[in-house]
mmCIF file of C-alpha atoms in Angstrom:
data_model
loop_
_atom_site.group_PDB
_atom_site.id
_atom_site.type_symbol
_atom_site.label_atom_id
_atom_site.label_comp_id
_atom_site.label_asym_id
_atom_site.label_seq_id
_atom_site.Cartn_x
_atom_site.Cartn_y
_atom_site.Cartn_z
ATOM 1 C CA ALA A 22 11.417 -15.770 -1.162
ATOM 2 C CA GLN A 23 8.628 -13.713 -2.641
ATOM 3 C CA LYS A 24 5.722 -13.516 -0.276
ATOM 4 C CA ILE A 25 3.338 -11.960 -2.772
ATOM 5 C CA THR A 26 3.555 -12.795 -6.465
ATOM 6 C CA GLN A 27 1.703 -11.076 -9.241
ATOM 7 C CA THR A 28 2.739 -12.798 -12.441
ATOM 8 C CA GLN A 29 1.022 -10.470 -14.896
ATOM 9 C CA PRO A 30 2.971 -7.241 -15.388
ATOM 10 C CA GLY A 31 0.317 -6.021 -17.833
ATOM 11 C CA MET A 32 -3.185 -7.044 -18.844
ATOM 12 C CA PHE A 33 -5.602 -5.870 -21.520
ATOM 13 C CA VAL A 34 -9.382 -6.192 -21.282
ATOM 14 C CA GLN A 35 -12.220 -5.009 -23.477
ATOM 15 C CA GLU A 36 -14.629 -2.550 -21.917
ATOM 16 C CA LYS A 37 -17.645 -4.266 -20.297
ATOM 17 C CA GLU A 38 -15.859 -7.608 -20.041
ATOM 18 C CA ALA A 39 -14.659 -9.257 -16.833
ATOM 19 C CA VAL A 40 -10.979 -9.604 -15.992
ATOM 20 C CA THR A 41 -9.054 -11.614 -13.413
ATOM 21 C CA LEU A 42 -5.819 -10.341 -11.910
ATOM 22 C CA ASP A 43 -3.713 -13.082 -10.386
ATOM 23 C CA CYS A 44 -2.097 -13.080 -6.969
ATOM 24 C CA THR A 45 -0.416 -15.865 -5.045
ATOM 25 C CA TYR A 46 0.991 -15.564 -1.567
ATOM 26 C CA ASP A 47 3.237 -17.472 0.769
ATOM 27 C CA THR A 48 2.868 -17.615 4.527
ATOM 28 C CA SER A 49 3.002 -20.145 7.328
ATOM 29 C CA ASP A 50 0.961 -17.924 9.630
ATOM 30 C CA PRO A 51 -2.618 -19.245 9.976
ATOM 31 C CA SER A 52 -3.916 -15.723 10.526
ATOM 32 C CA TYR A 53 -3.426 -13.238 7.717
ATOM 33 C CA GLY A 54 -5.236 -10.681 5.619
ATOM 34 C CA LEU A 55 -5.234 -10.144 1.894
ATOM 35 C CA PHE A 56 -5.883 -6.829 0.189
ATOM 36 C CA TRP A 57 -6.162 -5.319 -3.245
ATOM 37 C CA TYR A 58 -5.365 -1.707 -4.017
ATOM 38 C CA LYS A 59 -5.774 0.351 -7.156
ATOM 39 C CA GLN A 60 -3.320 3.047 -8.195
ATOM 40 C CA PRO A 61 -4.548 5.176 -11.108
ATOM 41 C CA SER A 62 -2.177 7.376 -13.081
ATOM 42 C CA SER A 63 -2.946 10.224 -10.665
ATOM 43 C CA GLY A 64 -0.924 8.280 -8.105
ATOM 44 C CA GLU A 65 -3.159 7.736 -5.093
ATOM 45 C CA MET A 66 -3.522 4.284 -3.549
ATOM 46 C CA ILE A 67 -7.186 3.263 -3.315
ATOM 47 C CA PHE A 68 -8.283 0.348 -1.144
ATOM 48 C CA LEU A 69 -10.581 -2.020 -3.036
ATOM 49 C CA ILE A 70 -11.229 -5.198 -1.091
ATOM 50 C CA TYR A 71 -10.131 -7.253 1.939
ATOM 51 C CA GLN A 72 -10.227 -10.980 2.709
ATOM 52 C CA GLY A 73 -9.342 -12.441 6.080
ATOM 53 C CA SER A 74 -7.774 -15.891 6.220
ATOM 54 C CA TYR A 75 -10.616 -17.237 8.353
ATOM 55 C CA ASP A 76 -13.380 -15.767 6.218
ATOM 56 C CA GLN A 77 -15.499 -18.529 4.743
ATOM 57 C CA GLN A 78 -17.002 -16.493 1.960
ATOM 58 C CA ASN A 79 -15.169 -14.739 -0.840
ATOM 59 C CA ALA A 80 -15.163 -10.983 -0.355
ATOM 60 C CA THR A 81 -17.143 -8.809 -2.737
ATOM 61 C CA GLU A 82 -17.354 -5.038 -3.102
ATOM 62 C CA GLY A 83 -19.496 -3.823 -5.953
ATOM 63 C CA ARG A 84 -17.824 -4.894 -9.211
ATOM 64 C CA TYR A 85 -14.825 -6.304 -7.339
ATOM 65 C CA SER A 86 -14.649 -9.804 -5.951
ATOM 66 C CA LEU A 87 -11.757 -11.708 -4.460
ATOM 67 C CA ASN A 88 -11.456 -15.338 -5.518
ATOM 68 C CA PHE A 89 -9.862 -16.773 -2.380
ATOM 69 C CA GLN A 90 -8.446 -20.284 -2.738
ATOM 70 C CA LYS A 91 -6.728 -20.979 0.544
ATOM 71 C CA ALA A 92 -5.244 -24.362 -0.292
ATOM 72 C CA ARG A 93 -3.690 -22.959 -3.446
ATOM 73 C CA LYS A 94 -2.677 -19.763 -1.635
ATOM 74 C CA SER A 95 -4.217 -17.597 -4.271
ATOM 75 C CA ALA A 96 -6.263 -14.416 -3.961
ATOM 76 C CA ASN A 97 -7.222 -13.325 -7.433
ATOM 77 C CA LEU A 98 -9.119 -10.100 -8.038
ATOM 78 C CA VAL A 99 -12.051 -10.289 -10.414
ATOM 79 C CA ILE A 100 -13.360 -7.065 -11.911
ATOM 80 C CA SER A 101 -16.709 -7.467 -13.625
ATOM 81 C CA ALA A 102 -18.024 -5.216 -16.409
ATOM 82 C CA SER A 103 -14.731 -3.355 -16.881
ATOM 83 C CA GLN A 104 -14.885 0.388 -17.351
ATOM 84 C CA LEU A 105 -12.350 2.752 -18.906
ATOM 85 C CA GLY A 106 -11.745 4.197 -15.456
ATOM 86 C CA ASP A 107 -10.505 0.798 -14.282
ATOM 87 C CA SER A 108 -7.274 1.355 -16.232
ATOM 88 C CA ALA A 109 -4.683 1.525 -13.466
ATOM 89 C CA MET A 110 -2.014 -0.357 -11.565
ATOM 90 C CA TYR A 111 -3.384 -3.000 -9.195
ATOM 91 C CA PHE A 112 -1.501 -4.245 -6.154
ATOM 92 C CA CYS A 113 -2.131 -7.372 -4.132
ATOM 93 C CA ALA A 114 -0.943 -7.228 -0.521
ATOM 94 C CA MET A 115 -0.774 -9.479 2.520
ATOM 95 C CA ARG A 116 -0.669 -8.745 6.230
ATOM 96 C CA GLU A 117 0.608 -11.606 8.399
ATOM 97 C CA GLY A 118 -0.649 -12.127 11.911
ATOM 98 C CA ASN A 119 -2.946 -9.998 14.016
ATOM 99 C CA THR A 120 -0.602 -8.588 16.587
ATOM 100 C CA GLY A 121 2.633 -6.692 16.652
ATOM 101 C CA GLY A 122 3.983 -5.243 13.483
ATOM 102 C CA PHE A 123 0.908 -5.260 11.257
ATOM 103 C CA LYS A 124 3.418 -5.438 8.447
ATOM 104 C CA THR A 125 1.857 -5.507 5.009
ATOM 105 C CA ILE A 126 3.806 -6.732 2.019
ATOM 106 C CA PHE A 127 2.885 -5.656 -1.485
ATOM 107 C CA GLY A 128 3.257 -7.456 -4.787
ATOM 108 C CA ALA A 129 4.930 -5.881 -7.800
ATOM 109 C CA GLY A 130 1.601 -4.913 -9.320
ATOM 110 C CA THR A 131 -0.328 -5.554 -12.527
ATOM 111 C CA ARG A 132 -1.038 -2.744 -14.939
ATOM 112 C CA LEU A 133 -4.542 -3.088 -16.383
ATOM 113 C CA PHE A 134 -5.494 -1.449 -19.663
ATOM 114 C CA VAL A 135 -9.193 -1.259 -20.525
ATOM 115 C CA LYS A 136 -9.875 -0.890 -24.259
ATOM 116 C CA ALA A 137 -12.903 0.955 -25.615
ATOM 117 C CA ASP B 15 -12.604 16.113 5.202
ATOM 118 C CA THR B 16 -9.601 14.238 3.832
ATOM 119 C CA ALA B 17 -8.956 10.977 5.688
ATOM 120 C CA VAL B 18 -5.151 10.821 5.376
ATOM 121 C CA SER B 19 -3.337 13.947 4.276
ATOM 122 C CA GLN B 20 0.305 14.590 3.505
ATOM 123 C CA THR B 21 2.258 17.772 2.958
ATOM 124 C CA PRO B 22 3.888 18.708 0.749
ATOM 125 C CA LYS B 23 2.630 16.911 -2.355
ATOM 126 C CA TYR B 24 5.808 17.682 -4.261
ATOM 127 C CA LEU B 25 9.275 18.290 -2.885
ATOM 128 C CA VAL B 26 12.260 19.199 -5.060
ATOM 129 C CA THR B 27 15.549 19.713 -3.290
ATOM 130 C CA GLN B 28 19.305 19.514 -3.635
ATOM 131 C CA MET B 29 21.503 16.660 -2.482
ATOM 132 C CA GLY B 30 22.679 17.099 1.057
ATOM 133 C CA ASN B 31 19.647 19.053 2.247
ATOM 134 C CA ASP B 32 17.357 18.048 5.120
ATOM 135 C CA LYS B 33 13.611 17.861 4.543
ATOM 136 C CA SER B 34 10.438 16.779 6.325
ATOM 137 C CA ILE B 35 7.148 15.323 5.168
ATOM 138 C CA LYS B 36 4.092 15.602 7.394
ATOM 139 C CA CYS B 37 1.171 13.211 7.659
ATOM 140 C CA GLU B 38 -2.124 13.519 9.483
ATOM 141 C CA GLN B 39 -5.117 11.179 9.677
ATOM 142 C CA ASN B 40 -8.594 11.976 10.966
ATOM 143 C CA LEU B 41 -9.885 8.400 10.896
ATOM 144 C CA GLY B 42 -9.224 7.758 14.574
ATOM 145 C CA HIS B 43 -6.801 4.962 13.654
ATOM 146 C CA ASP B 44 -4.097 3.889 16.077
ATOM 147 C CA THR B 45 -1.468 2.699 13.607
ATOM 148 C CA MET B 46 0.366 4.754 11.012
ATOM 149 C CA TYR B 47 2.951 3.869 8.382
ATOM 150 C CA TRP B 48 5.477 5.278 5.962
ATOM 151 C CA TYR B 49 6.051 3.573 2.611
ATOM 152 C CA LYS B 50 8.472 4.290 -0.204
ATOM 153 C CA GLN B 51 7.423 3.648 -3.816
ATOM 154 C CA ASP B 52 10.313 3.541 -6.248
ATOM 155 C CA SER B 53 10.356 4.328 -9.954
ATOM 156 C CA LYS B 54 9.292 0.756 -10.771
ATOM 157 C CA LYS B 55 6.205 1.220 -8.573
ATOM 158 C CA PHE B 56 7.482 -1.212 -5.945
ATOM 159 C CA LEU B 57 5.982 -0.300 -2.577
ATOM 160 C CA LYS B 58 8.031 -1.030 0.531
ATOM 161 C CA ILE B 59 7.249 -0.349 4.142
ATOM 162 C CA MET B 60 9.721 1.800 6.043
ATOM 163 C CA PHE B 61 8.219 2.440 9.466
ATOM 164 C CA SER B 62 5.096 1.845 11.472
ATOM 165 C CA TYR B 63 3.863 3.412 14.700
ATOM 166 C CA ASN B 64 1.142 2.033 16.940
ATOM 167 C CA ASN B 65 -0.176 4.462 19.561
ATOM 168 C CA LYS B 66 2.944 6.606 19.097
ATOM 169 C CA GLU B 67 5.244 3.616 19.614
ATOM 170 C CA LEU B 68 7.602 2.489 16.850
ATOM 171 C CA ILE B 69 6.720 -1.117 15.961
ATOM 172 C CA ILE B 70 8.179 -1.584 12.510
ATOM 173 C CA ASN B 71 11.568 -0.278 11.508
ATOM 174 C CA GLU B 72 12.699 -1.847 8.272
ATOM 175 C CA THR B 73 16.231 -1.647 6.956
ATOM 176 C CA VAL B 74 16.202 2.051 6.274
ATOM 177 C CA PRO B 75 19.240 4.365 6.456
ATOM 178 C CA ASN B 76 19.350 6.203 9.764
ATOM 179 C CA ARG B 77 19.148 9.446 7.786
ATOM 180 C CA PHE B 78 15.408 8.729 7.882
ATOM 181 C CA SER B 79 13.770 9.478 11.208
ATOM 182 C CA PRO B 80 10.058 9.171 11.863
ATOM 183 C CA LYS B 81 8.339 11.078 14.646
ATOM 184 C CA SER B 82 4.838 10.584 15.977
ATOM 185 C CA PRO B 83 3.780 13.426 18.267
ATOM 186 C CA ASP B 84 0.339 11.852 18.710
ATOM 187 C CA LYS B 85 -1.801 9.065 17.249
ATOM 188 C CA ALA B 86 -3.073 11.263 14.443
ATOM 189 C CA HIS B 87 0.303 12.456 13.165
ATOM 190 C CA LEU B 88 3.384 10.753 11.770
ATOM 191 C CA ASN B 89 6.146 12.858 10.258
ATOM 192 C CA LEU B 90 9.199 11.768 8.317
ATOM 193 C CA HIS B 91 12.442 13.691 8.507
ATOM 194 C CA ILE B 92 15.232 12.953 6.054
ATOM 195 C CA ASN B 93 18.782 14.198 6.615
ATOM 196 C CA SER B 94 21.509 14.599 4.019
ATOM 197 C CA LEU B 95 19.315 13.740 1.072
ATOM 198 C CA GLU B 96 20.795 11.547 -1.653
ATOM 199 C CA LEU B 97 19.832 11.013 -5.295
ATOM 200 C CA GLY B 98 18.549 7.524 -4.432
ATOM 201 C CA ASP B 99 16.017 8.988 -2.034
ATOM 202 C CA SER B 100 14.006 10.256 -5.002
ATOM 203 C CA ALA B 101 10.689 8.404 -4.834
ATOM 204 C CA VAL B 102 7.059 8.773 -3.840
ATOM 205 C CA TYR B 103 6.540 8.512 -0.091
ATOM 206 C CA PHE B 104 3.162 7.379 1.145
ATOM 207 C CA CYS B 105 1.727 7.691 4.599
ATOM 208 C CA ALA B 106 -1.022 5.256 5.629
ATOM 209 C CA SER B 107 -3.104 4.452 8.679
ATOM 210 C CA SER B 108 -5.068 1.472 9.923
ATOM 211 C CA GLN B 109 -7.089 0.055 12.799
ATOM 212 C CA VAL B 110 -7.483 -3.515 14.101
ATOM 213 C CA SER B 111 -11.132 -3.700 13.092
ATOM 214 C CA GLY B 112 -11.335 -4.354 9.362
ATOM 215 C CA GLY B 113 -8.211 -6.442 9.432
ATOM 216 C CA HIS B 114 -5.854 -3.497 9.589
ATOM 217 C CA THR B 115 -6.864 -2.291 6.156
ATOM 218 C CA GLN B 116 -4.506 0.541 5.377
ATOM 219 C CA TYR B 117 -5.769 3.825 4.021
ATOM 220 C CA PHE B 118 -3.200 5.843 2.150
ATOM 221 C CA GLY B 119 -2.439 9.510 1.836
ATOM 222 C CA PRO B 120 -2.016 11.075 -1.602
ATOM 223 C CA GLY B 121 1.756 10.632 -1.573
ATOM 224 C CA THR B 122 4.685 13.028 -1.627
ATOM 225 C CA ARG B 123 6.864 12.989 -4.720
ATOM 226 C CA LEU B 124 10.414 13.727 -3.606
ATOM 227 C CA THR B 125 12.968 14.658 -6.240
ATOM 228 C CA VAL B 126 16.584 15.053 -5.205
ATOM 229 C CA LEU B 127 18.767 16.925 -7.698
#
């Protein structure tokens, strides 16, 4: 079974608008971490934002926020005021547990295109 | 002052050859990883080392052998390269604080001819 699902292979957004990239996850572990990474066309993997399963508040980092809905097992990334440089592949990832393994599973990614 | 570095950035080689990719991190992290990203951009973990001890060993052909001489280094040696090994290989590192957020190297694009 897919542990991380990103249902949007591609998304378009107008410059300066907000966009939400969807991510749902599946785990029975009460302790887990959720991450979003950005991969521009240059290829590097850039860490954007982290949410722990016990965190009460949604994580925010500058223009990025993570809409964490625990009961629905969703961890959507919201990018506000999109910029042309936001065009990239975005990966949602989950790490289960806190000890042993630290295995992180990645979703298939969403390619975001920002239009001028 | 690169956080996670990998060498080489590009590697083009013939089938059957043996090659190594090196990774170093200067973040003081105690856990390091190797990932493979295929042509469809799917990222899959291969190995993980914590304090030089192998803790994750996914279903990877035994032609792939990781080696961690110390906490700051994790190398990947590949024997008898095959066409299907062509991919981008990423090294990453993490620490318990910050939820084991992984920081990635720039990747090594391996092309097997």
